[in-house]
Amino acid sequence: MRSMAAAHEMNALQVAAQYSSGELSPVEFTRACLERIDAWEPRLNAMYRIDREGALVSARAAEARWRAKQPLSPLDGVPVTIKENIYTKGDPAPIGTRANDDAGPQPADAPPAARLREAGCVILGKSTMPDFGMLSSGLSSIHGITRNPWRLDRNTSGSSSGAGAAAAAGYAPLHVGTDIGGSVRLPATHCGIFALKPSLGRVPVYPPYIGRVTGPMTRSVGDSAALMNILSRPDARDHMSLPFADIDFSKGLRKELDLKNLKIGFLPSMKVGLPVNAEVAAAAAAAAKALAAAGASVEEMPSFLTAELLDGMSRFFEARSHHDYLLMPPAKQAKVLPFIVEWCNWRAKNFIGRDVMAAYTSYVRLRDVTVNACGPYDFVLSPTSPILPYEAELPAPGNDPRNALPHIAFTVPYNMSEQPAASLNWTCSKDGLPGKDGPLPVGIQIIGKRFDDLGVLRLARAGATAADTEGLAGALSLRSNVTDRLHLAALTVVAAQAGTQAPLPTREQRAIELKPTFPQARCQSP
């Protein structure tokens, strides 16, 4: 088998091809992934649970099937991590918070986990997430701080924080996260990987909810397409799922996309929320220019999001979480991250029915204006996040529980509109943050029409293809090669640091001390 250093660079399709040829063993590759986790995990803290024994049992079974030429799927035996809140049989799901530190084992797999097992994928374990999934951060009261492999002082963003870090660090070729406002796309842009937020209902989930989806997080578009073939299989438990469409995403990805027949809307700024960082703006503009050079019709479009609508969505999420908080007994409430307590109580505790319905109406209006704004275009291109990765220890950019979601303006509209959207790593920042060393990833977002998940993957593939041709592919070849070198250099530094650390801490050791880190004045009730 290849050395461990080479193994972590392999994508899922390469691994599966070598399984088929007999060049690579699922057992050996799974062991290499577990070794990679052991080397990095003391520094990154991306995993909630690691199922070594179960993973090796699954790998042995997959190895026997490949030898018999009877794999369960093209990804049989390929390792995967699953976000903690996606139920797996026999595992607790504390949903990122110490308030649920007594959570018992789940009685059954949620739909995504069930599909992965049916396909023979090797489940390495569960990745971390912040409290209740309601922070775009790697901070959790039960898991501790998940750090960004590019720079350990930087945030992964969230809420699929562990999946983003694990994918960037090469824990496995495949990772599965969830997204209700940007939770696979924000870690993707900040960790330098690819992630797809599918159309609502394309991937069955349980329990379903407005805007909530499960999506692939990988280091290549092709791996995400292959994973979608598995995740999109039907499951009757999701009453919001779409009628099953037998789409072969991998085969569809191989069909050449005619960029010259595309009309693309370029959305450089939402004009609300956080201002767009200059390097983020430059990356999005470069992507738009590359698409235009390849023959696409690219037209700048105005923002459709208002401060009122963004605040309405914040109120919607606050009301939802306040309700969940009130259902807890006082002893559990005391274990919730203080930032979350302040965020979901400071005004939601005074909401009356009219306020809640106004927040719900904001969701309905946002859905309407988003679909209408995107209607004239085949695809929309924008930044994924307006900012570069922020401090690892913070629960949100700006550290203000009364303004906790100003950075999701580019992502949350498409959860509400049910459109597919992906984050694709485009480049790296030139110098990192002021006074700091090291580049940081910068992603772009590609949004498609409702149900056109394959189209989003195809345009992302066109953007990511490194080929010595003119136009978009040639323009991106240099970008891809440069960022790959920077990515591997950053990972090599962290891997060296990881080798000097103590053994993997226990969950109790990783859980942070529950003291507010945000401005104390903000802790007071209005």
XYZ file of C-alpha atoms in Angstrom:
526
model
C 0.000 0.000 0.000
C 1.034 3.629 -0.383
C 2.644 5.313 2.597
C 0.386 7.053 5.078
C 1.626 10.432 3.800
C 0.333 9.564 0.316
C -2.816 7.813 1.543
C -4.321 10.923 3.085
C -3.999 12.741 -0.237
C -6.117 10.176 -2.098
C -9.711 10.965 -2.983
C -12.565 8.486 -2.679
C -12.675 7.619 -6.361
C -8.952 6.843 -6.414
C -9.302 4.681 -3.317
C -12.251 2.748 -4.768
C -10.419 2.197 -8.068
C -7.470 0.685 -6.203
C -9.802 -1.471 -4.134
C -11.216 -2.806 -7.391
C -7.782 -3.526 -8.861
C -6.546 -5.129 -5.654
C -3.742 -2.594 -5.341
C -5.185 -1.216 -2.104
C -6.747 -2.966 0.889
C -9.758 -1.432 2.701
C -8.289 -2.653 5.985
C -4.889 -1.056 5.394
C -6.427 2.165 4.163
C -8.779 2.345 7.154
C -5.818 1.832 9.478
C -3.985 4.658 7.704
C -6.995 6.935 8.262
C -7.093 6.016 11.955
C -3.380 6.739 12.235
C -3.943 10.099 10.579
C -6.661 10.890 13.110
C -4.384 9.881 16.000
C -1.632 12.180 14.733
C -3.840 15.236 14.292
C -6.648 14.939 16.758
C -4.835 16.277 19.854
C -4.454 19.587 18.005
C -7.579 19.764 15.831
C -10.254 18.141 18.032
C -12.484 17.337 15.058
C -13.949 14.059 16.332
C -16.570 13.376 19.003
C -16.372 9.582 18.789
C -13.914 7.295 16.992
C -15.140 3.748 16.346
C -11.861 1.949 15.690
C -13.149 -1.566 16.202
C -16.334 -1.039 14.219
C -14.422 0.628 11.383
C -11.993 -2.256 11.062
C -14.809 -4.813 11.160
C -16.530 -2.935 8.322
C -13.251 -2.677 6.407
C -12.639 -6.427 6.639
C -16.123 -7.128 5.331
C -15.590 -4.678 2.457
C -12.245 -6.271 1.650
C -13.906 -9.687 1.338
C -16.584 -8.271 -0.962
C -14.032 -6.590 -3.256
C -12.031 -9.816 -3.450
C -15.219 -11.647 -4.418
C -15.974 -8.928 -7.003
C -19.253 -8.191 -5.181
C -18.972 -4.662 -3.722
C -22.138 -3.172 -2.282
C -21.517 0.114 -4.112
C -18.713 1.973 -5.905
C -17.740 3.404 -2.497
C -17.775 0.111 -0.596
C -15.033 0.218 2.048
C -14.257 3.938 1.638
C -13.927 5.645 5.057
C -16.321 8.422 6.059
C -17.011 10.621 9.076
C -20.541 11.646 10.046
C -21.570 14.790 11.900
C -22.576 14.164 15.494
C -26.223 15.257 15.047
C -26.844 12.699 12.280
C -28.055 9.752 14.327
C -26.066 6.524 14.198
C -27.383 3.428 15.922
C -25.819 2.846 19.325
C -24.215 6.303 19.587
C -25.385 9.258 21.699
C -26.163 12.514 19.892
C -25.711 15.389 22.375
C -26.150 17.967 19.576
C -22.991 19.777 20.602
C -24.010 20.743 24.123
C -23.169 19.649 27.667
C -26.853 20.006 28.416
C -27.193 16.629 26.704
C -24.167 14.964 28.259
C -26.474 12.208 29.511
C -27.825 11.429 26.033
C -28.354 7.732 25.500
C -27.551 5.661 22.423
C -29.736 6.217 19.394
C -31.979 3.252 18.522
C -31.564 3.570 14.764
C -29.529 5.185 12.007
C -30.843 8.412 10.511
C -31.379 8.177 6.731
C -27.883 9.406 5.696
C -26.143 6.998 8.066
C -28.384 4.139 6.956
C -27.541 4.776 3.292
C -23.808 4.861 4.043
C -23.963 1.510 5.838
C -25.986 -0.020 2.999
C -23.296 1.158 0.584
C -20.557 -0.485 2.678
C -18.802 2.758 3.628
C -16.520 2.479 6.650
C -17.817 4.814 9.358
C -14.766 6.021 11.286
C -16.793 7.967 13.830
C -18.725 11.158 14.547
C -17.423 14.699 13.996
C -17.888 17.661 16.311
C -20.365 20.542 16.185
C -21.242 23.617 18.330
C -24.116 23.813 20.810
C -27.404 22.891 19.067
C -25.789 23.598 15.704
C -26.759 27.238 16.142
C -23.261 28.715 15.947
C -21.157 29.163 12.830
C -18.195 28.178 14.955
C -16.032 25.319 16.161
C -16.832 26.104 19.806
C -18.868 23.602 21.819
C -19.596 23.232 25.521
C -19.229 19.436 25.282
C -16.636 18.975 22.546
C -14.399 21.965 23.247
C -12.719 23.931 20.449
C -12.319 22.457 16.969
C -9.428 24.183 15.213
C -8.700 25.003 11.586
C -5.889 22.889 10.035
C -4.693 25.864 8.020
C -3.970 27.841 11.182
C -4.680 26.526 14.641
C -5.620 29.974 15.954
C -8.386 30.255 13.339
C -11.993 29.061 13.443
C -13.353 26.311 11.220
C -16.737 28.014 11.205
C -19.756 25.755 11.626
C -21.881 24.143 12.449
C -20.254 21.222 10.563
C -17.002 22.263 12.195
C -15.475 18.848 12.799
C -16.316 17.683 9.282
C -14.603 20.724 7.776
C -11.441 20.255 9.829
C -11.389 16.496 9.260
C -11.744 16.900 5.495
C -8.976 19.496 5.294
C -6.668 17.351 7.422
C -7.253 14.193 5.393
C -8.911 12.108 8.100
C -10.906 10.348 5.371
C -11.952 10.979 1.774
C -15.646 11.436 2.677
C -17.453 13.542 5.274
C -21.136 14.267 5.845
C -22.475 17.438 7.477
C -25.747 19.296 7.902
C -26.748 22.816 6.854
C -29.626 25.065 7.967
C -28.054 28.467 7.329
C -24.628 27.763 5.854
C -23.328 24.947 8.028
C -21.559 22.890 5.351
C -20.615 25.829 3.127
C -19.060 28.094 5.783
C -16.672 25.401 7.075
C -15.916 24.576 3.444
C -14.788 28.087 2.594
C -12.823 28.495 5.829
C -11.171 25.061 5.616
C -10.456 25.106 1.881
C -12.643 22.182 0.805
C -15.730 21.553 -1.324
C -19.249 21.170 0.079
C -22.713 20.928 -1.417
C -25.917 22.032 0.260
C -28.437 20.036 -1.756
C -31.951 21.144 -2.609
C -34.235 20.671 0.371
C -35.489 17.080 0.313
C -32.926 15.781 -2.175
C -31.188 13.934 0.667
C -33.698 12.471 3.146
C -33.054 13.450 6.766
C -34.622 12.723 10.121
C -35.984 14.664 11.795
C -36.769 17.061 8.916
C -37.147 20.817 9.459
C -37.438 24.041 7.463
C -34.174 24.649 5.600
C -32.347 21.665 7.105
C -30.320 19.511 4.717
C -27.536 16.945 4.824
C -24.700 17.332 2.351
C -21.280 15.998 1.326
C -18.039 17.672 2.408
C -14.986 16.498 0.469
C -11.726 17.627 -1.101
C -13.000 17.113 -4.644
C -16.231 17.727 -6.524
C -16.161 14.199 -7.906
C -16.183 12.678 -4.430
C -19.212 14.752 -3.475
C -21.033 13.615 -6.610
C -20.282 9.972 -5.790
C -21.474 10.513 -2.220
C -24.700 12.115 -3.476
C -25.480 8.895 -5.356
C -25.673 7.204 -1.962
C -27.178 9.937 0.213
C -30.018 10.766 -2.180
C -31.576 7.301 -2.002
C -35.170 7.446 -0.659
C -36.277 7.113 2.962
C -39.942 7.347 3.954
C -39.139 8.851 7.349
C -38.515 12.270 5.794
C -41.964 13.713 5.092
C -40.344 16.723 3.390
C -38.217 14.710 0.960
C -38.531 15.048 -2.789
C -39.873 12.228 -4.943
C -36.927 9.974 -5.635
C -35.106 10.828 -8.848
C -32.665 8.171 -9.944
C -29.896 10.622 -10.820
C -26.388 9.321 -11.398
C -24.474 12.373 -10.187
C -21.091 10.868 -11.046
C -22.117 10.060 -14.610
C -23.789 13.446 -15.018
C -20.651 15.165 -13.791
C -18.701 13.688 -16.694
C -20.944 15.409 -19.233
C -19.263 18.558 -20.472
C -20.944 21.788 -19.388
C -21.397 24.296 -22.211
C -20.416 27.515 -20.457
C -21.167 29.589 -23.555
C -24.879 28.931 -23.151
C -25.001 29.950 -19.478
C -26.278 33.175 -17.974
C -24.715 33.724 -14.576
C -25.648 36.332 -12.009
C -22.717 37.733 -10.043
C -23.632 38.863 -6.518
C -20.522 40.558 -5.090
C -22.180 42.011 -1.991
C -25.372 41.501 -0.004
C -25.130 45.072 1.351
C -26.225 43.780 4.774
C -24.466 41.848 7.506
C -20.688 41.977 7.678
C -18.832 43.920 4.977
C -17.011 41.815 2.412
C -13.297 41.433 3.075
C -11.170 42.825 0.227
C -9.504 39.477 -0.542
C -12.842 37.682 -0.484
C -14.253 40.272 -2.886
C -11.244 39.892 -5.180
C -11.622 36.104 -5.251
C -15.297 36.295 -6.200
C -14.552 38.883 -8.876
C -11.770 36.689 -10.278
C -14.141 33.736 -10.488
C -16.720 35.840 -12.302
C -14.041 37.064 -14.719
C -12.869 33.510 -15.377
C -16.416 32.378 -16.163
C -16.882 35.291 -18.523
C -13.555 34.530 -20.224
C -14.739 30.971 -20.772
C -17.772 32.271 -22.656
C -20.502 32.523 -20.035
C -22.695 35.603 -19.910
C -21.935 37.084 -16.482
C -24.089 39.926 -15.206
C -23.717 41.690 -11.875
C -26.934 41.517 -9.881
C -28.122 43.701 -6.991
C -28.670 42.399 -3.492
C -32.140 41.080 -2.701
C -31.570 40.825 1.051
C -32.548 43.652 3.393
C -31.462 44.283 6.975
C -35.078 43.701 7.986
C -35.191 40.253 6.370
C -31.848 39.191 7.815
C -32.947 40.294 11.269
C -36.242 38.470 10.740
C -34.330 35.249 10.100
C -32.279 35.871 13.238
C -35.497 36.271 15.193
C -36.842 33.060 13.659
C -33.804 31.066 14.801
C -33.802 32.756 18.214
C -37.473 31.919 18.786
C -36.880 28.298 17.779
C -33.909 27.906 20.112
C -35.626 29.779 22.952
C -38.458 27.262 22.774
C -35.970 24.374 22.928
C -34.210 26.037 25.870
C -37.443 26.446 27.826
C -38.180 22.730 27.478
C -35.035 21.900 29.452
C -35.018 21.535 33.242
C -32.907 24.165 35.079
C -30.031 21.744 35.628
C -29.659 21.261 31.865
C -30.119 24.948 31.106
C -27.134 25.665 33.347
C -24.902 23.546 31.093
C -25.693 25.363 27.839
C -22.947 27.582 26.435
C -23.536 31.070 27.968
C -23.315 32.718 24.551
C -26.215 30.562 23.338
C -28.233 31.308 26.488
C -27.859 35.040 25.935
C -28.493 34.764 22.195
C -31.757 32.837 22.429
C -33.128 34.732 25.442
C -32.221 38.396 25.225
C -35.280 39.295 23.150
C -37.009 35.999 22.335
C -38.029 35.606 25.974
C -40.328 38.593 25.448
C -41.753 37.491 22.099
C -45.517 37.166 21.812
C -47.402 35.318 19.107
C -47.288 38.306 16.784
C -43.472 38.458 17.004
C -43.108 34.769 16.235
C -45.424 35.009 13.240
C -43.542 38.076 11.996
C -40.316 36.057 12.140
C -41.973 33.202 10.260
C -43.238 35.676 7.668
C -39.632 36.823 7.178
C -38.747 33.254 6.226
C -41.609 33.163 3.697
C -40.635 36.553 2.241
C -36.972 35.612 2.032
C -37.881 32.466 0.137
C -39.947 34.535 -2.312
C -37.372 37.276 -2.977
C -34.500 34.796 -3.282
C -36.190 32.613 -5.897
C -37.332 35.669 -7.848
C -33.890 37.305 -7.764
C -32.200 34.150 -9.031
C -34.892 33.436 -11.620
C -33.295 35.215 -14.612
C -30.056 33.243 -14.264
C -28.938 29.670 -14.784
C -26.602 30.054 -11.805
C -25.585 32.693 -9.301
C -22.010 33.262 -8.152
C -21.068 34.989 -4.883
C -18.673 34.839 -1.966
C -19.521 32.051 0.466
C -18.587 34.048 3.555
C -17.859 37.774 3.688
C -14.859 37.209 5.971
C -11.696 35.187 6.407
C -11.560 32.632 9.245
C -11.847 34.376 12.606
C -10.458 33.531 16.068
C -10.790 29.848 17.014
C -11.999 30.540 20.547
C -14.932 32.739 19.572
C -18.527 31.497 19.227
C -19.255 33.931 16.383
C -17.512 36.680 14.415
C -17.638 39.792 16.549
C -18.400 37.768 19.685
C -21.775 39.490 20.195
C -24.729 37.260 21.172
C -27.140 40.036 20.227
C -25.752 40.127 16.695
C -24.622 36.548 16.227
C -25.463 35.871 12.575
C -24.282 38.827 10.465
C -21.930 36.540 8.507
C -24.609 34.234 7.017
C -26.104 36.770 4.617
C -24.655 34.968 1.568
C -25.724 31.487 2.677
C -29.008 31.485 4.621
C -31.239 32.694 1.756
C -30.732 29.443 -0.163
C -31.721 27.287 2.789
C -35.028 29.095 2.882
C -35.463 29.070 -0.923
C -34.536 25.357 -1.053
C -31.996 25.943 -3.844
C -28.803 23.895 -4.166
C -25.631 25.808 -3.320
C -21.991 24.783 -3.097
C -18.787 26.279 -1.743
C -15.681 25.777 -3.869
C -12.196 26.707 -2.692
C -10.909 29.355 -5.065
C -7.677 30.740 -3.623
C -5.792 31.647 -0.467
C -5.354 34.975 1.224
C -2.023 36.574 0.491
C -0.725 37.182 3.983
C -3.281 35.783 6.430
C -4.477 38.241 9.061
C -2.588 41.414 10.019
C 0.459 40.519 12.087
C 0.011 36.788 11.460
C 1.734 34.318 9.184
C 0.117 31.743 6.972
C -2.440 31.798 4.159
C -6.128 31.242 4.747
C -8.617 29.671 2.304
C -11.093 31.750 0.332
C -14.097 30.063 -1.268
C -16.768 31.073 -3.727
C -20.408 30.009 -3.720
C -22.300 28.582 -6.697
C -26.106 28.607 -6.492
C -28.439 26.812 -8.874
C -32.139 26.718 -9.545
C -34.267 24.573 -7.272
C -33.622 20.868 -7.833
C -30.627 21.453 -10.142
C -28.110 19.858 -7.784
C -26.343 18.197 -10.689
C -25.974 21.528 -12.468
C -24.287 23.058 -9.426
C -21.890 20.115 -9.243
C -21.116 20.406 -12.949
C -20.346 24.127 -12.755
C -18.237 23.523 -9.652
C -16.365 20.794 -11.507
C -15.694 23.204 -14.364
C -14.316 25.634 -11.811
C -12.131 23.073 -10.081
C -10.730 21.246 -13.119
C -7.001 21.713 -13.502
C -6.385 21.331 -17.250
C -3.920 22.899 -19.630
C -6.523 24.575 -21.786
C -7.699 28.058 -22.536
C -10.498 29.819 -20.685
C -11.878 28.813 -17.303
C -10.121 25.475 -16.883
C -6.755 26.988 -17.762
C -7.310 29.970 -15.522
C -8.156 27.673 -12.638
C -5.297 25.258 -13.227
C -2.840 27.718 -11.701
C -5.222 28.508 -8.844
C -5.670 24.824 -8.066
C -1.953 24.030 -8.127
C -1.021 26.996 -5.966
C -3.664 26.336 -3.338
C -2.834 22.632 -3.245
C 0.801 23.450 -2.478
C -0.171 25.963 0.196
C -2.699 23.547 1.633
C -0.194 20.707 1.917
C 2.432 23.027 3.389
C 0.025 24.188 6.068
C -0.996 20.648 6.868
C 2.626 19.493 7.095
C 3.376 22.159 9.699
C 0.383 21.211 11.812
C 1.122 17.494 11.473
C 4.614 18.096 12.840
C 3.128 20.022 15.750
C 0.569 17.301 16.352
C 3.268 14.682 16.745
C 4.569 16.402 19.884
C 1.256 16.551 21.687
C -0.206 14.489 24.504
C -2.576 11.574 23.792
C -6.127 12.298 22.669
C -8.010 14.028 25.506
C -11.213 12.589 26.895
C -14.545 14.249 26.147
C -14.567 15.684 29.663
C -11.111 17.177 29.200
C -12.123 18.749 25.898
C -15.316 20.344 27.201
C -14.685 24.014 27.783
C -15.126 25.820 31.077
C -18.507 27.506 30.976
C -17.559 31.137 31.488
C -18.883 33.860 29.183
C -16.202 35.185 26.846
C -18.361 37.833 25.206
C -18.655 41.394 26.605
C -20.194 41.224 30.074
C -22.478 44.160 29.356
C -24.200 41.999 26.780
C -25.110 39.422 29.417
C -27.623 41.727 31.015
C -31.310 41.574 30.148
C -32.703 44.618 28.326
